[in-house]
Amino acid sequence: QSGSVYTITKAGEYTVAGLLSEGQLIVDAGDEDEITIVLNGTSITCSSGSPIYVKNASEVKIKSEENTFNEVIDKRTDDSSDDAGNAAIYATCDLKLVGKGALVVTGNYNNGIQSKDDLSIKNVIVKVTAVNNAIKGNDAVDIESGNIIAISAKGDGIKTSNSSISNKDNQKGIVTITGGNIDVYAACDGIDA
């Protein structure tokens, strides 16, 4: 802990509860580290960077505990540097949203939830409101189940941006939806792969 910034540096499961009204939860672990962040009734707000910012890890799961309400609010209003993350929940690695609780994400600066790699959603109730893209996975977005509301004021609802082929000859940039209830309200495309 450094002031109101909490940094996770090792693999494991971490439970977050309570109010962090002007701070950040940062993950800066090893390349092989898998981390689970359990949201157990929490509200995280930040006006200087991504409230939840995954700088380095192998994979991060954000689990909303059953029967809990959790919110993540990105209150930035200006164009701060990309070093501070591009979304309210921003990950440079694979990001999985799981759990049977509720997660409400507000991105007043840019995107709502973004992974530079793969983004997957299962079970969780998630409502994302963003100026730009609500839900973005650069390499893939995979929705298995859950209740998802994606609202974008100026961008796309659900988006992938990578169109290259991986080293294993797999096409990147695919949006896969195999279940769940999804409502999209977008200024541009509902789903853009």
PDB file of N, CA, C and O in Angstrom, residues 118-174:
ATOM      1  N   ASP A 118      -7.056 -11.203 -24.401  1.00  0.00           N
ATOM      2  CA  ASP A 118      -8.403 -11.777 -24.482  1.00  0.00           C
ATOM      3  C   ASP A 118      -9.237 -11.324 -23.289  1.00  0.00           C
ATOM      4  O   ASP A 118      -8.747 -11.273 -22.165  1.00  0.00           O
ATOM      5  N   LEU A 119     -10.508 -11.064 -23.552  1.00  0.00           N
ATOM      6  CA  LEU A 119     -11.435 -10.683 -22.484  1.00  0.00           C
ATOM      7  C   LEU A 119     -12.576 -11.687 -22.480  1.00  0.00           C
ATOM      8  O   LEU A 119     -13.191 -11.929 -23.522  1.00  0.00           O
ATOM      9  N   SER A 120     -12.843 -12.308 -21.322  1.00  0.00           N
ATOM     10  CA  SER A 120     -13.955 -13.259 -21.266  1.00  0.00           C
ATOM     11  C   SER A 120     -14.873 -12.944 -20.095  1.00  0.00           C
ATOM     12  O   SER A 120     -14.438 -12.413 -19.072  1.00  0.00           O
ATOM     13  N   ILE A 121     -16.173 -13.250 -20.297  1.00  0.00           N
ATOM     14  CA  ILE A 121     -17.196 -12.955 -19.293  1.00  0.00           C
ATOM     15  C   ILE A 121     -18.038 -14.200 -19.066  1.00  0.00           C
ATOM     16  O   ILE A 121     -18.481 -14.835 -20.019  1.00  0.00           O
ATOM     17  N   LYS A 122     -18.247 -14.546 -17.784  1.00  0.00           N
ATOM     18  CA  LYS A 122     -19.031 -15.733 -17.444  1.00  0.00           C
ATOM     19  C   LYS A 122     -19.818 -15.474 -16.152  1.00  0.00           C
ATOM     20  O   LYS A 122     -19.247 -14.978 -15.176  1.00  0.00           O
ATOM     21  N   ASN A 123     -21.089 -15.771 -16.157  1.00  0.00           N
ATOM     22  CA  ASN A 123     -21.992 -15.692 -14.991  1.00  0.00           C
ATOM     23  C   ASN A 123     -22.346 -14.293 -14.503  1.00  0.00           C
ATOM     24  O   ASN A 123     -23.464 -14.046 -14.075  1.00  0.00           O
ATOM     25  N   VAL A 124     -21.385 -13.414 -14.499  1.00  0.00           N
ATOM     26  CA  VAL A 124     -21.524 -12.147 -13.787  1.00  0.00           C
ATOM     27  C   VAL A 124     -22.616 -11.236 -14.370  1.00  0.00           C
ATOM     28  O   VAL A 124     -22.957 -11.328 -15.542  1.00  0.00           O
ATOM     29  N   ILE A 125     -23.168 -10.395 -13.493  1.00  0.00           N
ATOM     30  CA  ILE A 125     -24.079  -9.332 -13.930  1.00  0.00           C
ATOM     31  C   ILE A 125     -23.199  -8.108 -14.083  1.00  0.00           C
ATOM     32  O   ILE A 125     -22.601  -7.637 -13.105  1.00  0.00           O
ATOM     33  N   VAL A 126     -23.057  -7.588 -15.289  1.00  0.00           N
ATOM     34  CA  VAL A 126     -22.162  -6.453 -15.488  1.00  0.00           C
ATOM     35  C   VAL A 126     -22.837  -5.374 -16.321  1.00  0.00           C
ATOM     36  O   VAL A 126     -23.456  -5.664 -17.342  1.00  0.00           O
ATOM     37  N   LYS A 127     -22.746  -4.157 -15.815  1.00  0.00           N
ATOM     38  CA  LYS A 127     -23.277  -3.008 -16.553  1.00  0.00           C
ATOM     39  C   LYS A 127     -22.118  -2.046 -16.777  1.00  0.00           C
ATOM     40  O   LYS A 127     -21.466  -1.618 -15.831  1.00  0.00           O
ATOM     41  N   VAL A 128     -21.849  -1.743 -18.040  1.00  0.00           N
ATOM     42  CA  VAL A 128     -20.728  -0.877 -18.374  1.00  0.00           C
ATOM     43  C   VAL A 128     -21.235   0.338 -19.135  1.00  0.00           C
ATOM     44  O   VAL A 128     -21.921   0.200 -20.148  1.00  0.00           O
ATOM     45  N   THR A 129     -20.912   1.520 -18.644  1.00  0.00           N
ATOM     46  CA  THR A 129     -21.247   2.761 -19.336  1.00  0.00           C
ATOM     47  C   THR A 129     -19.936   3.470 -19.631  1.00  0.00           C
ATOM     48  O   THR A 129     -19.134   3.689 -18.719  1.00  0.00           O
ATOM     49  N   ALA A 130     -19.685   3.795 -20.897  1.00  0.00           N
ATOM     50  CA  ALA A 130     -18.410   4.427 -21.249  1.00  0.00           C
ATOM     51  C   ALA A 130     -18.597   5.493 -22.314  1.00  0.00           C
ATOM     52  O   ALA A 130     -19.541   5.433 -23.091  1.00  0.00           O
ATOM     53  N   VAL A 131     -17.653   6.441 -22.322  1.00  0.00           N
ATOM     54  CA  VAL A 131     -17.690   7.448 -23.379  1.00  0.00           C
ATOM     55  C   VAL A 131     -17.374   6.769 -24.705  1.00  0.00           C
ATOM     56  O   VAL A 131     -18.046   6.988 -25.699  1.00  0.00           O
ATOM     57  N   ASN A 132     -16.316   5.956 -24.716  1.00  0.00           N
ATOM     58  CA  ASN A 132     -15.900   5.305 -25.951  1.00  0.00           C
ATOM     59  C   ASN A 132     -16.435   3.870 -25.967  1.00  0.00           C
ATOM     60  O   ASN A 132     -17.625   3.669 -25.805  1.00  0.00           O
ATOM     61  N   ASN A 133     -15.581   2.857 -26.155  1.00  0.00           N
ATOM     62  CA  ASN A 133     -16.068   1.475 -26.223  1.00  0.00           C
ATOM     63  C   ASN A 133     -16.407   0.959 -24.827  1.00  0.00           C
ATOM     64  O   ASN A 133     -15.642   1.152 -23.899  1.00  0.00           O
ATOM     65  N   ALA A 134     -17.553   0.286 -24.705  1.00  0.00           N
ATOM     66  CA  ALA A 134     -17.951  -0.219 -23.392  1.00  0.00           C
ATOM     67  C   ALA A 134     -17.083  -1.413 -22.990  1.00  0.00           C
ATOM     68  O   ALA A 134     -16.471  -1.424 -21.926  1.00  0.00           O
ATOM     69  N   ILE A 135     -17.016  -2.434 -23.870  1.00  0.00           N
ATOM     70  CA  ILE A 135     -16.278  -3.670 -23.567  1.00  0.00           C
ATOM     71  C   ILE A 135     -15.340  -3.948 -24.737  1.00  0.00           C
ATOM     72  O   ILE A 135     -15.784  -4.113 -25.874  1.00  0.00           O
ATOM     73  N   LYS A 136     -14.044  -3.977 -24.450  1.00  0.00           N
ATOM     74  CA  LYS A 136     -13.083  -4.164 -25.541  1.00  0.00           C
ATOM     75  C   LYS A 136     -12.026  -5.185 -25.171  1.00  0.00           C
ATOM     76  O   LYS A 136     -11.399  -5.097 -24.124  1.00  0.00           O
ATOM     77  N   GLY A 137     -11.834  -6.177 -26.044  1.00  0.00           N
ATOM     78  CA  GLY A 137     -10.706  -7.097 -25.923  1.00  0.00           C
ATOM     79  C   GLY A 137      -9.938  -6.956 -27.220  1.00  0.00           C
ATOM     80  O   GLY A 137     -10.515  -7.136 -28.282  1.00  0.00           O
ATOM     81  N   ASN A 138      -8.658  -6.601 -27.179  1.00  0.00           N
ATOM     82  CA  ASN A 138      -7.937  -6.408 -28.439  1.00  0.00           C
ATOM     83  C   ASN A 138      -7.919  -7.688 -29.270  1.00  0.00           C
ATOM     84  O   ASN A 138      -8.195  -7.659 -30.462  1.00  0.00           O
ATOM     85  N   ASP A 139      -7.590  -8.836 -28.615  1.00  0.00           N
ATOM     86  CA  ASP A 139      -7.439 -10.087 -29.363  1.00  0.00           C
ATOM     87  C   ASP A 139      -8.729 -10.893 -29.459  1.00  0.00           C
ATOM     88  O   ASP A 139      -8.940 -11.591 -30.441  1.00  0.00           O
ATOM     89  N   ALA A 140      -9.581 -10.829 -28.422  1.00  0.00           N
ATOM     90  CA  ALA A 140     -10.824 -11.613 -28.443  1.00  0.00           C
ATOM     91  C   ALA A 140     -11.753 -11.146 -27.334  1.00  0.00           C
ATOM     92  O   ALA A 140     -11.303 -10.677 -26.297  1.00  0.00           O
ATOM     93  N   VAL A 141     -13.048 -11.289 -27.587  1.00  0.00           N
ATOM     94  CA  VAL A 141     -14.054 -11.139 -26.527  1.00  0.00           C
ATOM     95  C   VAL A 141     -14.880 -12.418 -26.562  1.00  0.00           C
ATOM     96  O   VAL A 141     -15.364 -12.820 -27.617  1.00  0.00           O
ATOM     97  N   ASP A 142     -14.994 -13.075 -25.406  1.00  0.00           N
ATOM     98  CA  ASP A 142     -15.698 -14.353 -25.319  1.00  0.00           C
ATOM     99  C   ASP A 142     -16.731 -14.267 -24.194  1.00  0.00           C
ATOM    100  O   ASP A 142     -16.365 -14.147 -23.037  1.00  0.00           O
ATOM    101  N   ILE A 143     -18.012 -14.283 -24.565  1.00  0.00           N
ATOM    102  CA  ILE A 143     -19.069 -14.201 -23.555  1.00  0.00           C
ATOM    103  C   ILE A 143     -19.784 -15.546 -23.484  1.00  0.00           C
ATOM    104  O   ILE A 143     -20.354 -16.002 -24.463  1.00  0.00           O
ATOM    105  N   GLU A 144     -19.689 -16.194 -22.305  1.00  0.00           N
ATOM    106  CA  GLU A 144     -20.283 -17.523 -22.117  1.00  0.00           C
ATOM    107  C   GLU A 144     -21.674 -17.439 -21.510  1.00  0.00           C
ATOM    108  O   GLU A 144     -22.572 -18.177 -21.873  1.00  0.00           O
ATOM    109  N   SER A 145     -21.813 -16.559 -20.509  1.00  0.00           N
ATOM    110  CA  SER A 145     -23.079 -16.458 -19.780  1.00  0.00           C
ATOM    111  C   SER A 145     -23.056 -15.165 -18.989  1.00  0.00           C
ATOM    112  O   SER A 145     -22.072 -14.440 -18.999  1.00  0.00           O
ATOM    113  N   GLY A 146     -24.175 -14.880 -18.321  1.00  0.00           N
ATOM    114  CA  GLY A 146     -24.233 -13.669 -17.513  1.00  0.00           C
ATOM    115  C   GLY A 146     -25.248 -12.699 -18.076  1.00  0.00           C
ATOM    116  O   GLY A 146     -25.892 -12.948 -19.095  1.00  0.00           O
ATOM    117  N   ASN A 147     -25.399 -11.586 -17.387  1.00  0.00           N
ATOM    118  CA  ASN A 147     -26.277 -10.505 -17.837  1.00  0.00           C
ATOM    119  C   ASN A 147     -25.417  -9.283 -18.070  1.00  0.00           C
ATOM    120  O   ASN A 147     -24.799  -8.774 -17.138  1.00  0.00           O
ATOM    121  N   ILE A 148     -25.378  -8.833 -19.307  1.00  0.00           N
ATOM    122  CA  ILE A 148     -24.468  -7.757 -19.670  1.00  0.00           C
ATOM    123  C   ILE A 148     -25.235  -6.590 -20.278  1.00  0.00           C
ATOM    124  O   ILE A 148     -26.032  -6.786 -21.202  1.00  0.00           O
ATOM    125  N   ILE A 149     -24.995  -5.398 -19.746  1.00  0.00           N
ATOM    126  CA  ILE A 149     -25.526  -4.176 -20.354  1.00  0.00           C
ATOM    127  C   ILE A 149     -24.314  -3.350 -20.742  1.00  0.00           C
ATOM    128  O   ILE A 149     -23.484  -3.018 -19.895  1.00  0.00           O
ATOM    129  N   ALA A 150     -24.186  -3.041 -22.038  1.00  0.00           N
ATOM    130  CA  ALA A 150     -23.050  -2.266 -22.532  1.00  0.00           C
ATOM    131  C   ALA A 150     -23.575  -0.986 -23.159  1.00  0.00           C
ATOM    132  O   ALA A 150     -24.344  -1.035 -24.119  1.00  0.00           O
ATOM    133  N   ILE A 151     -23.176   0.153 -22.602  1.00  0.00           N
ATOM    134  CA  ILE A 151     -23.655   1.450 -23.078  1.00  0.00           C
ATOM    135  C   ILE A 151     -22.453   2.298 -23.497  1.00  0.00           C
ATOM    136  O   ILE A 151     -21.543   2.523 -22.699  1.00  0.00           O
ATOM    137  N   SER A 152     -22.450   2.725 -24.751  1.00  0.00           N
ATOM    138  CA  SER A 152     -21.354   3.550 -25.240  1.00  0.00           C
ATOM    139  C   SER A 152     -21.891   4.858 -25.808  1.00  0.00           C
ATOM    140  O   SER A 152     -22.728   4.854 -26.699  1.00  0.00           O
ATOM    141  N   ALA A 153     -21.371   5.976 -25.281  1.00  0.00           N
ATOM    142  CA  ALA A 153     -21.860   7.288 -25.724  1.00  0.00           C
ATOM    143  C   ALA A 153     -21.292   7.692 -27.085  1.00  0.00           C
ATOM    144  O   ALA A 153     -21.954   8.354 -27.866  1.00  0.00           O
ATOM    145  N   LYS A 154     -20.034   7.281 -27.357  1.00  0.00           N
ATOM    146  CA  LYS A 154     -19.408   7.741 -28.607  1.00  0.00           C
ATOM    147  C   LYS A 154     -18.735   6.628 -29.398  1.00  0.00           C
ATOM    148  O   LYS A 154     -18.148   6.887 -30.441  1.00  0.00           O
ATOM    149  N   GLY A 155     -18.770   5.388 -28.887  1.00  0.00           N
ATOM    150  CA  GLY A 155     -18.034   4.319 -29.564  1.00  0.00           C
ATOM    151  C   GLY A 155     -18.884   3.081 -29.777  1.00  0.00           C
ATOM    152  O   GLY A 155     -20.087   3.173 -30.008  1.00  0.00           O
ATOM    153  N   ASP A 156     -18.237   1.904 -29.689  1.00  0.00           N
ATOM    154  CA  ASP A 156     -18.901   0.619 -29.918  1.00  0.00           C
ATOM    155  C   ASP A 156     -19.286  -0.028 -28.585  1.00  0.00           C
ATOM    156  O   ASP A 156     -18.681   0.243 -27.561  1.00  0.00           O
ATOM    157  N   GLY A 157     -20.268  -0.927 -28.655  1.00  0.00           N
ATOM    158  CA  GLY A 157     -20.690  -1.636 -27.452  1.00  0.00           C
ATOM    159  C   GLY A 157     -19.680  -2.691 -27.034  1.00  0.00           C
ATOM    160  O   GLY A 157     -19.111  -2.657 -25.956  1.00  0.00           O
ATOM    161  N   ILE A 158     -19.448  -3.659 -27.950  1.00  0.00           N
ATOM    162  CA  ILE A 158     -18.490  -4.745 -27.694  1.00  0.00           C
ATOM    163  C   ILE A 158     -17.533  -4.752 -28.878  1.00  0.00           C
ATOM    164  O   ILE A 158     -17.969  -4.783 -30.030  1.00  0.00           O
ATOM    165  N   LYS A 159     -16.238  -4.711 -28.605  1.00  0.00           N
ATOM    166  CA  LYS A 159     -15.293  -4.511 -29.711  1.00  0.00           C
ATOM    167  C   LYS A 159     -14.008  -5.314 -29.552  1.00  0.00           C
ATOM    168  O   LYS A 159     -13.509  -5.484 -28.447  1.00  0.00           O
ATOM    169  N   THR A 160     -13.483  -5.790 -30.692  1.00  0.00           N
ATOM    170  CA  THR A 160     -12.109  -6.305 -30.755  1.00  0.00           C
ATOM    171  C   THR A 160     -11.396  -5.497 -31.834  1.00  0.00           C
ATOM    172  O   THR A 160     -12.036  -5.000 -32.756  1.00  0.00           O
ATOM    173  N   SER A 161     -10.070  -5.391 -31.715  1.00  0.00           N
ATOM    174  CA  SER A 161      -9.380  -4.537 -32.689  1.00  0.00           C
ATOM    175  C   SER A 161      -8.248  -5.228 -33.439  1.00  0.00           C
ATOM    176  O   SER A 161      -7.768  -4.722 -34.438  1.00  0.00           O
ATOM    177  N   ASN A 162      -7.810  -6.380 -32.955  1.00  0.00           N
ATOM    178  CA  ASN A 162      -6.681  -7.048 -33.603  1.00  0.00           C
ATOM    179  C   ASN A 162      -7.184  -7.916 -34.744  1.00  0.00           C
ATOM    180  O   ASN A 162      -8.129  -8.683 -34.582  1.00  0.00           O
ATOM    181  N   SER A 163      -6.568  -7.828 -35.906  1.00  0.00           N
ATOM    182  CA  SER A 163      -7.032  -8.660 -37.027  1.00  0.00           C
ATOM    183  C   SER A 163      -5.937  -9.582 -37.541  1.00  0.00           C
ATOM    184  O   SER A 163      -6.057 -10.200 -38.582  1.00  0.00           O
ATOM    185  N   SER A 164      -4.835  -9.693 -36.767  1.00  0.00           N
ATOM    186  CA  SER A 164      -3.715 -10.522 -37.235  1.00  0.00           C
ATOM    187  C   SER A 164      -3.935 -12.004 -36.911  1.00  0.00           C
ATOM    188  O   SER A 164      -4.910 -12.382 -36.278  1.00  0.00           O
ATOM    189  N   ILE A 165      -3.023 -12.832 -37.370  1.00  0.00           N
ATOM    190  CA  ILE A 165      -3.060 -14.283 -37.107  1.00  0.00           C
ATOM    191  C   ILE A 165      -2.018 -14.587 -36.040  1.00  0.00           C
ATOM    192  O   ILE A 165      -0.900 -14.089 -36.110  1.00  0.00           O
ATOM    193  N   SER A 166      -2.406 -15.407 -35.028  1.00  0.00           N
ATOM    194  CA  SER A 166      -1.457 -15.731 -33.950  1.00  0.00           C
ATOM    195  C   SER A 166      -0.400 -16.718 -34.437  1.00  0.00           C
ATOM    196  O   SER A 166      -0.513 -17.268 -35.525  1.00  0.00           O
ATOM    197  N   ASN A 167       0.626 -16.969 -33.585  1.00  0.00           N
ATOM    198  CA  ASN A 167       1.699 -17.912 -33.975  1.00  0.00           C
ATOM    199  C   ASN A 167       1.141 -19.315 -34.150  1.00  0.00           C
ATOM    200  O   ASN A 167       1.766 -20.157 -34.770  1.00  0.00           O
ATOM    201  N   LYS A 168      -0.022 -19.579 -33.557  1.00  0.00           N
ATOM    202  CA  LYS A 168      -0.628 -20.917 -33.720  1.00  0.00           C
ATOM    203  C   LYS A 168      -1.623 -20.920 -34.877  1.00  0.00           C
ATOM    204  O   LYS A 168      -2.486 -21.791 -34.957  1.00  0.00           O
ATOM    205  N   ASP A 169      -1.539 -19.928 -35.752  1.00  0.00           N
ATOM    206  CA  ASP A 169      -2.420 -19.823 -36.928  1.00  0.00           C
ATOM    207  C   ASP A 169      -3.882 -19.580 -36.594  1.00  0.00           C
ATOM    208  O   ASP A 169      -4.761 -19.929 -37.377  1.00  0.00           O
ATOM    209  N   ASN A 170      -4.154 -19.016 -35.421  1.00  0.00           N
ATOM    210  CA  ASN A 170      -5.538 -18.674 -35.072  1.00  0.00           C
ATOM    211  C   ASN A 170      -5.817 -17.224 -35.427  1.00  0.00           C
ATOM    212  O   ASN A 170      -4.980 -16.360 -35.210  1.00  0.00           O
ATOM    213  N   GLN A 171      -6.999 -16.991 -35.955  1.00  0.00           N
ATOM    214  CA  GLN A 171      -7.395 -15.621 -36.260  1.00  0.00           C
ATOM    215  C   GLN A 171      -7.640 -14.867 -34.958  1.00  0.00           C
ATOM    216  O   GLN A 171      -8.337 -15.341 -34.073  1.00  0.00           O
ATOM    217  N   LYS A 172      -7.071 -13.679 -34.837  1.00  0.00           N
ATOM    218  CA  LYS A 172      -7.334 -12.843 -33.659  1.00  0.00           C
ATOM    219  C   LYS A 172      -8.490 -11.894 -33.967  1.00  0.00           C
ATOM    220  O   LYS A 172      -8.875 -11.706 -35.114  1.00  0.00           O
ATOM    221  N   GLY A 173      -9.028 -11.294 -32.911  1.00  0.00           N
ATOM    222  CA  GLY A 173     -10.068 -10.296 -33.103  1.00  0.00           C
ATOM    223  C   GLY A 173     -11.467 -10.867 -33.251  1.00  0.00           C
ATOM    224  O   GLY A 173     -12.342 -10.225 -33.817  1.00  0.00           O
ATOM    225  N   ILE A 174     -11.690 -12.072 -32.716  1.00  0.00           N
ATOM    226  CA  ILE A 174     -13.009 -12.708 -32.846  1.00  0.00           C
ATOM    227  C   ILE A 174     -13.872 -12.394 -31.620  1.00  0.00           C
ATOM    228  O   ILE A 174     -13.388 -12.421 -30.489  1.00  0.00           O
TER     229      ILE A 174
END
